[in-house]
Amino acid sequence: MSFRGSEGQIHPTTPPLSEPSGWHDISLTVNGEPVSAQVESRLLLTDFLRHRLRLTGTHVGCEQGSCGACSVLLDGVAVRSCLTLAVQANGRDLRTVEGLAGPDEPLTALQQAFHEQHGMQCGFCTPGFLMSLAGLAEHGGTPSSDELDEHLAGNFCRCTGYVNIRKAARQAFGLPGPEEASRG
Amino acid sequence: MKPAPFDYVAARSVEHAVELLAGGTDAKVIAGGQSLMPVLNMRLGRPELVVDIGRLDVLNHVRISDSGALLVGATATQAQVLAHPDVNRGWPLLATAVANIGHPQIRNRGTICGSLAHNDPAAELPATAIVLDATLRIQSSRRIRTVPAEQMFVGPFMTALTPDELLVEAEFPPPPAGAGWSFREFATRPGDFATVGVAVQLVRRDGVVADARLVLFGVGGSAARVHSAEEALTGSSPSRVEDQVRAQLKAELDPADDVHASAGLRRDLAEKLTIDAIAEAWARCA
Amino acid sequence: MADGNSSRFFGRSLARVEDDRLLRGQGCFVDDLDIPNVVDIAFVRSPYAHARILSIDVTAARTMPGVVAVYDGASVVDRIKPLTNSEELRVPEGIAALNPVVKIQPAPILAVDEVNYVGQPIAMIVAETRYLAEDALEVIEVEYETLPAVFDMEAALEPDAPLALQGEADNIGVYVRHSIGDVAAGIAAAAAVVEETFATQRYVAAPIETRGMVAQSDPFTGGLMVWSTTQTPHRVRDHVAESIGLSVDEVRVQSVDVGGGFGQKGILVVEELLVPFAAHDMGRAVRWIADRHENLTADAHAREQVHHITLAADADGYLLAVKDRIVVNLGCRNMVGLVVPYNALCHLIGPYKVRNVDLEATGVLTNTTFTSPYRGAGRPEATFAMERAMDRLAAKLRMEPAELRERNLIRPDEMPYRTGLLDRRGLPQEFDSGDYPEMLSRAVDMIGLSEFRQKQELARHEGRHLGVGFALYLEMTGLGPFEGARVEVMPSGRVRLYTGAPSQGQGHRTVFAQLLADALGVNLTNIDVVAGDTASIPYGVGTIASRALVTAGNAINQAGGLLKQRILTHAAEFLEAEVADMQLEGGRISVKGTPAVELSLAELIRIVPKLAGGSGSDGLSETSYFQPPNYATASGLHATIVEVDPATGRLDILDYVVVHEAGRIVNPMIADAQVVGGVGQGIGGALSEHMQYDDQGQPITSTFMDYLIPVSSMVPDIRLDEIVCPSPTNQLGVKGLGEGGAVGPPAALANAVEDALQPFDAIVRSGPLSPSRIRDLVRDPNHS
Ligand SMILES: Cc1cc2nc3c(=O)[nH]c(=O)nc-3n(C[C@H](O)[C@H](O)[C@H](O)COP(=O)(O)OP(=O)(O)OC[C@H]3O[C@@H](n4cnc5c(N)ncnc54)[C@H](O)[C@@H]3O)c2cc1C
Ligand code: FES
Ligand code: FES
């Protein structure tokens, strides 16, 4: 459990006392907030975010780097948090899906596009797609259709068949949509 | 699927890193972690110590040397290399190979040197290093040495590196003037490791091949030149020796069936990709 | 009622109410729960396909850092009853008349003396973190003596085959044969007979969220709280209670946000009994989240079937007889009985008319992971066999495959149509409504069949290989026996709906609210949907078998109607008006003709306890259960054009068309997306997914690097069309469509590939159509 003190900071929980791998003090920023924590050497960044900081929007689908559900922005680029050790995030800037739109803010254009195009069903893969595409957006400018497709190929979705995810992504990046699926 | 316990040290300098590697524990370098982390998560590897070279900014370079070679430091990511304008201009084969690695999200962390040190038999970069005649600069607490790429990759997931050595830099010499190149691979899904891939560099003189480098990967064993096919090409024009090249490939390749492809498909692809790649490289020769 | 002019929400593509939280990373999936001091579970699993356990030593594990408890078979065998998926194993009366074999082979909670597949749980470790639990796994010592094993289902049927499960007489877990008419006579009279073998490979549903649960005993009530990824929370409740000896009232199961299920989370596995048991036994919150390796190797597999099929037709292509000997790989034991084999059997004929039918299904035990229904549950496999056979028949008759199909279709004026077979309930199989010829002709137009044939011819001259493939199927949806809905006005005046059918991404919170809003006359935004909490409604079945909309949807509509009546009665009493003069619209109650007198639900709910008529009544709450009188039969047609590169085996889908019919559609946007999502999964199975074992029974596609689920570029932009034949079986006129999309692709794509490879005389007999298989077919047309 983490909790928010009156000063609004995230307070992470510590490793269990029985943890045999070495411990480290790390400091980083998470969604703009400074965080200091103790982590064991082997702690995956996914588990740090989810279980020590209670930022559970970052999901775990494989822990092998394949599915992209765990995508976060590390110093502004999209990476797999399951293939990163928490301790490697020391001193870095981390952004997760929770940081896209603040609790009282409207959805970002990217999120809104997923909503409008029904680019999600169970929503389990969605944070990964959002962060991966947020990473692409960080490059600035409009990606080519091929670049967008290449990014999308790095994330798995088992529910949607991707068609609406592509529509959402194209809408978000201002690319022309595919031929609208026709309804009789 | 969680790693077994290990200790972790972020190396402060190259010397510190190699000292840690020489320290007598079972230590592993972590660079981008895109190959090491799955291995750790699945507990297929269980080092006692993980030495993180990720903070060694001295190794985070992609630059051109005085002699015109491309130098890629150990912590330079695949994405960095791909984004570098000189790479696209001077080493288009390398740029194409890197663009075929995984997904952008993987290349954002994966390093060039990490891939060379890992030597997955289906990986693009070992083949690329061989075909471009790269040199690998390797350092340990005992010595500094250089190893030509051709001697680096000794078998699947095996290299000339000893456990205490750090690959600090890969040097890609400028390709011979006017050389033609081609890089082709076939993968089941985009971003997957190659089922089969080929990298070719040809030099044309007087209407015939003066020098040929042909490297196949994903066909069993680790990436390697197919010398017999190179010999068949040398001194002749590629279209004239197509049958010979095919015959040499048939004779030399011995892929196995695996979950992704039958040996038969691998043989067929190797032949087709090679013939197409030779034609493309030939057409690109100045 | 959701018909006529009063439907304000039915039929509208409303954006989903569930999205906002999910998009902000504020969903609540089971592993997101923040339970203080929760401990994690990991399982020791069998490394052998078949072995006798000689000894298990867990003492070292007990002393490992962070370990809280270790259970092995001996320590639980007397405390938890073995698992039997009793609902699935039940044989309906009508089917019993066919004298089927359905062996009851309860799954041991933890293996005691025998393991019969790689991945079988042997011991459970509870530790402070999953990391520490996995550390302790490694020091558990188990001594094994390997036993002969069998992996291939047809080999398992040989008389001298090793027994996959000790103590059984043979490897047959399920057997049923069902025939009508005279097949021999049909074949004898035929001008063309096709005899073929078609096989569907083993798949894993592999939702991106794996199976998991958190359980905690409640210190206040002494009961057990279970948060789960299950598709069937009430069944989990019943099984947990029964197996660990609690009353069903003491167990509460809640499906939280679930990241896809597709059937894999629709059946119970032993872990789902062990985890609540551990919480109960230790009085402590415990959590188990399967990792991807467990999901791919030790959770349910699916689909592996072989069909030895014979079609007989006259010279004009009219079907005279169909015979099929179906073999289904059940894996290590009979977990779900007739569900998949019989579903394959009774969907095999599809939309065609044929009066001589002889179908036999045998479920075989092998030393592989158990299997479960997976999206389509026998239909994709049956459709693959039947629709491939139809194409072979068309080839034999030199007929356009679409034309052959057209001749044999059931006509709309023959509806309701009885096939002469028994359905899954053991009652006469009757298709309620549909228009298959219209579906086919639309698909033929959309795909541009005649222009395509010209293009195909021209392309062949250029050395390009294009092919077109069709697949038609039916889906008897809305499986009973019932589903319920409880609706109530809350103190705030909002309306809450409870049902036993949870969502794994299908958008129930939106679709169910649309139905209730219409039935009640309130606004969508005033409705909250709670699906899958056993404490909120006493009985439920769940979200499986394309049933949620038909069963829960109609229950919601009924309950909404009853609640509206109750609201109006109370309001009439308070306003001293006639009930018949009352109306409820947009959440406001008023007397017709006197709009000035208005009452909100919030006002009414406060008054109700004080009304005379309030005594003996249930406040403002109603519960209703819907029992479908028959299946609502949906149908679909997939048509695709592909290009195959014979040199590399590469396949490109150039066009993919789906025409589907699923009765009246509540939310077209969501319905379309269900179809497209199903097609995406079907394409994965058709082209790349294959769960493989080596010759020692080791699963070798045990990561997402090897088990290849589709990525974006593999699924083209699907073109959809739809026809509507409202189902007469229920008041809403709806049918299920959750599974349909996944049924067509393997058959449609295989047909298209075979069409493309016609110059090579290749016959596609099995999937997946990976480059490797296609290339093998080009090299050797008889390659299986
Ligand atoms: C989903 C996915 C898809 C991928 N697809 C591809 C693909 O198509 N093609 C491909 O080639 N790769 C692919 N990869 C692997 C990726 O390219 C890796 O980045 C690369 O193989 C290793 O580089 P790294 O920096 O991540 O090394 P790490 O994972 O950090 O290390 C890999 C190994 O090399 C050693 N090592 C690393 N750096 C050094 C050094 N400087 N000196 C000595 N030893 C060192 C490590 O000890 C370790 O044994 C994929 C990975 C994933 C997760
Ligand atoms: S969980 Fe990280 S890529 Fe799947
Ligand atoms: S929406 Fe369920 S996995 Fe993508």
mmCIF file of N, CA, C and O in Angstrom, chain C residues 751-777:
data_model
loop_
_atom_site.group_PDB
_atom_site.id
_atom_site.type_symbol
_atom_site.label_atom_id
_atom_site.label_comp_id
_atom_site.label_asym_id
_atom_site.label_seq_id
_atom_site.Cartn_x
_atom_site.Cartn_y
_atom_site.Cartn_z
ATOM 1 N N ASN C 751 -10.435 -22.203 -47.038
ATOM 2 C CA ASN C 751 -11.064 -22.327 -48.349
ATOM 3 C C ASN C 751 -10.420 -21.381 -49.358
ATOM 4 O O ASN C 751 -10.194 -21.738 -50.518
ATOM 5 N N ALA C 752 -10.113 -20.184 -48.900
ATOM 6 C CA ALA C 752 -9.497 -19.211 -49.803
ATOM 7 C C ALA C 752 -8.087 -19.646 -50.199
ATOM 8 O O ALA C 752 -7.691 -19.513 -51.362
ATOM 9 N N VAL C 753 -7.360 -20.186 -49.242
ATOM 10 C CA VAL C 753 -5.992 -20.624 -49.554
ATOM 11 C C VAL C 753 -6.025 -21.793 -50.540
ATOM 12 O O VAL C 753 -5.268 -21.828 -51.514
ATOM 13 N N GLU C 754 -6.927 -22.712 -50.302
ATOM 14 C CA GLU C 754 -7.003 -23.844 -51.227
ATOM 15 C C GLU C 754 -7.397 -23.375 -52.631
ATOM 16 O O GLU C 754 -6.859 -23.857 -53.635
ATOM 17 N N ASP C 755 -8.293 -22.411 -52.679
ATOM 18 C CA ASP C 755 -8.681 -21.844 -53.969
ATOM 19 C C ASP C 755 -7.479 -21.189 -54.652
ATOM 20 O O ASP C 755 -7.252 -21.363 -55.846
ATOM 21 N N ALA C 756 -6.695 -20.472 -53.855
ATOM 22 C CA ALA C 756 -5.517 -19.805 -54.418
ATOM 23 C C ALA C 756 -4.491 -20.824 -54.910
ATOM 24 O O ALA C 756 -3.798 -20.593 -55.890
ATOM 25 N N LEU C 757 -4.400 -21.936 -54.207
ATOM 26 C CA LEU C 757 -3.370 -22.925 -54.543
ATOM 27 C C LEU C 757 -3.872 -23.991 -55.506
ATOM 28 O O LEU C 757 -3.218 -25.016 -55.694
ATOM 29 N N GLN C 758 -5.006 -23.733 -56.128
ATOM 30 C CA GLN C 758 -5.577 -24.722 -57.054
ATOM 31 C C GLN C 758 -4.571 -25.221 -58.085
ATOM 32 O O GLN C 758 -4.523 -26.417 -58.343
ATOM 33 N N PRO C 759 -3.738 -24.343 -58.656
ATOM 34 C CA PRO C 759 -2.772 -24.844 -59.643
ATOM 35 C C PRO C 759 -1.826 -25.895 -59.059
ATOM 36 O O PRO C 759 -1.192 -26.640 -59.800
ATOM 37 N N PHE C 760 -1.716 -25.938 -57.729
ATOM 38 C CA PHE C 760 -0.814 -26.916 -57.112
ATOM 39 C C PHE C 760 -1.572 -28.150 -56.621
ATOM 40 O O PHE C 760 -0.987 -29.030 -56.012
ATOM 41 N N ASP C 761 -2.901 -28.165 -56.815
ATOM 42 C CA ASP C 761 -3.730 -29.275 -56.340
ATOM 43 C C ASP C 761 -3.611 -29.513 -54.839
ATOM 44 O O ASP C 761 -3.746 -30.642 -54.368
ATOM 45 N N ALA C 762 -3.332 -28.490 -54.099
ATOM 46 C CA ALA C 762 -3.153 -28.667 -52.662
ATOM 47 C C ALA C 762 -4.511 -28.809 -51.974
ATOM 48 O O ALA C 762 -5.488 -28.195 -52.383
ATOM 49 N N ILE C 763 -4.542 -29.624 -50.948
ATOM 50 C CA ILE C 763 -5.750 -29.745 -50.125
ATOM 51 C C ILE C 763 -5.395 -29.330 -48.705
ATOM 52 O O ILE C 763 -4.467 -29.874 -48.104
ATOM 53 N N VAL C 764 -6.126 -28.346 -48.198
ATOM 54 C CA VAL C 764 -5.850 -27.858 -46.839
ATOM 55 C C VAL C 764 -6.644 -28.711 -45.858
ATOM 56 O O VAL C 764 -7.869 -28.673 -45.843
ATOM 57 N N ARG C 765 -5.933 -29.469 -45.057
ATOM 58 C CA ARG C 765 -6.616 -30.387 -44.146
ATOM 59 C C ARG C 765 -6.502 -29.961 -42.686
ATOM 60 O O ARG C 765 -7.177 -30.515 -41.823
ATOM 61 N N SER C 766 -5.624 -29.027 -42.416
ATOM 62 C CA SER C 766 -5.464 -28.630 -41.016
ATOM 63 C C SER C 766 -4.837 -27.251 -40.945
ATOM 64 O O SER C 766 -4.333 -26.723 -41.926
ATOM 65 N N GLY C 767 -4.897 -26.680 -39.759
ATOM 66 C CA GLY C 767 -4.316 -25.366 -39.549
ATOM 67 C C GLY C 767 -3.155 -25.480 -38.595
ATOM 68 O O GLY C 767 -2.832 -26.581 -38.176
ATOM 69 N N PRO C 768 -2.529 -24.395 -38.219
ATOM 70 C CA PRO C 768 -2.760 -23.066 -38.764
ATOM 71 C C PRO C 768 -2.046 -22.895 -40.103
ATOM 72 O O PRO C 768 -1.075 -23.592 -40.377
ATOM 73 N N LEU C 769 -2.542 -21.961 -40.910
ATOM 74 C CA LEU C 769 -1.959 -21.745 -42.225
ATOM 75 C C LEU C 769 -0.763 -20.806 -42.110
ATOM 76 O O LEU C 769 -0.760 -19.697 -42.625
ATOM 77 N N SER C 770 0.241 -21.290 -41.404
ATOM 78 C CA SER C 770 1.482 -20.529 -41.255
ATOM 79 C C SER C 770 2.223 -20.589 -42.584
ATOM 80 O O SER C 770 1.945 -21.446 -43.417
ATOM 81 N N PRO C 771 3.170 -19.675 -42.777
ATOM 82 C CA PRO C 771 3.974 -19.756 -43.998
ATOM 83 C C PRO C 771 4.546 -21.157 -44.178
ATOM 84 O O PRO C 771 4.591 -21.690 -45.278
ATOM 85 N N SER C 772 4.957 -21.740 -43.067
ATOM 86 C CA SER C 772 5.574 -23.051 -43.148
ATOM 87 C C SER C 772 4.605 -24.086 -43.721
ATOM 88 O O SER C 772 4.952 -24.860 -44.607
ATOM 89 N N ARG C 773 3.368 -24.081 -43.214
ATOM 90 C CA ARG C 773 2.420 -25.079 -43.700
ATOM 91 C C ARG C 773 2.043 -24.817 -45.158
ATOM 92 O O ARG C 773 1.929 -25.739 -45.963
ATOM 93 N N ILE C 774 1.848 -23.556 -45.498
ATOM 94 C CA ILE C 774 1.470 -23.244 -46.883
ATOM 95 C C ILE C 774 2.572 -23.678 -47.828
ATOM 96 O O ILE C 774 2.333 -24.310 -48.855
ATOM 97 N N ARG C 775 3.790 -23.379 -47.437
ATOM 98 C CA ARG C 775 4.917 -23.748 -48.284
ATOM 99 C C ARG C 775 5.034 -25.273 -48.389
ATOM 100 O O ARG C 775 5.317 -25.813 -49.454
ATOM 101 N N ASP C 776 4.780 -25.951 -47.276
ATOM 102 C CA ASP C 776 4.803 -27.410 -47.309
ATOM 103 C C ASP C 776 3.734 -27.937 -48.263
ATOM 104 O O ASP C 776 3.942 -28.929 -48.962
ATOM 105 N N LEU C 777 2.581 -27.273 -48.277
ATOM 106 C CA LEU C 777 1.492 -27.696 -49.162
ATOM 107 C C LEU C 777 1.850 -27.490 -50.630
ATOM 108 O O LEU C 777 1.477 -28.285 -51.487
#
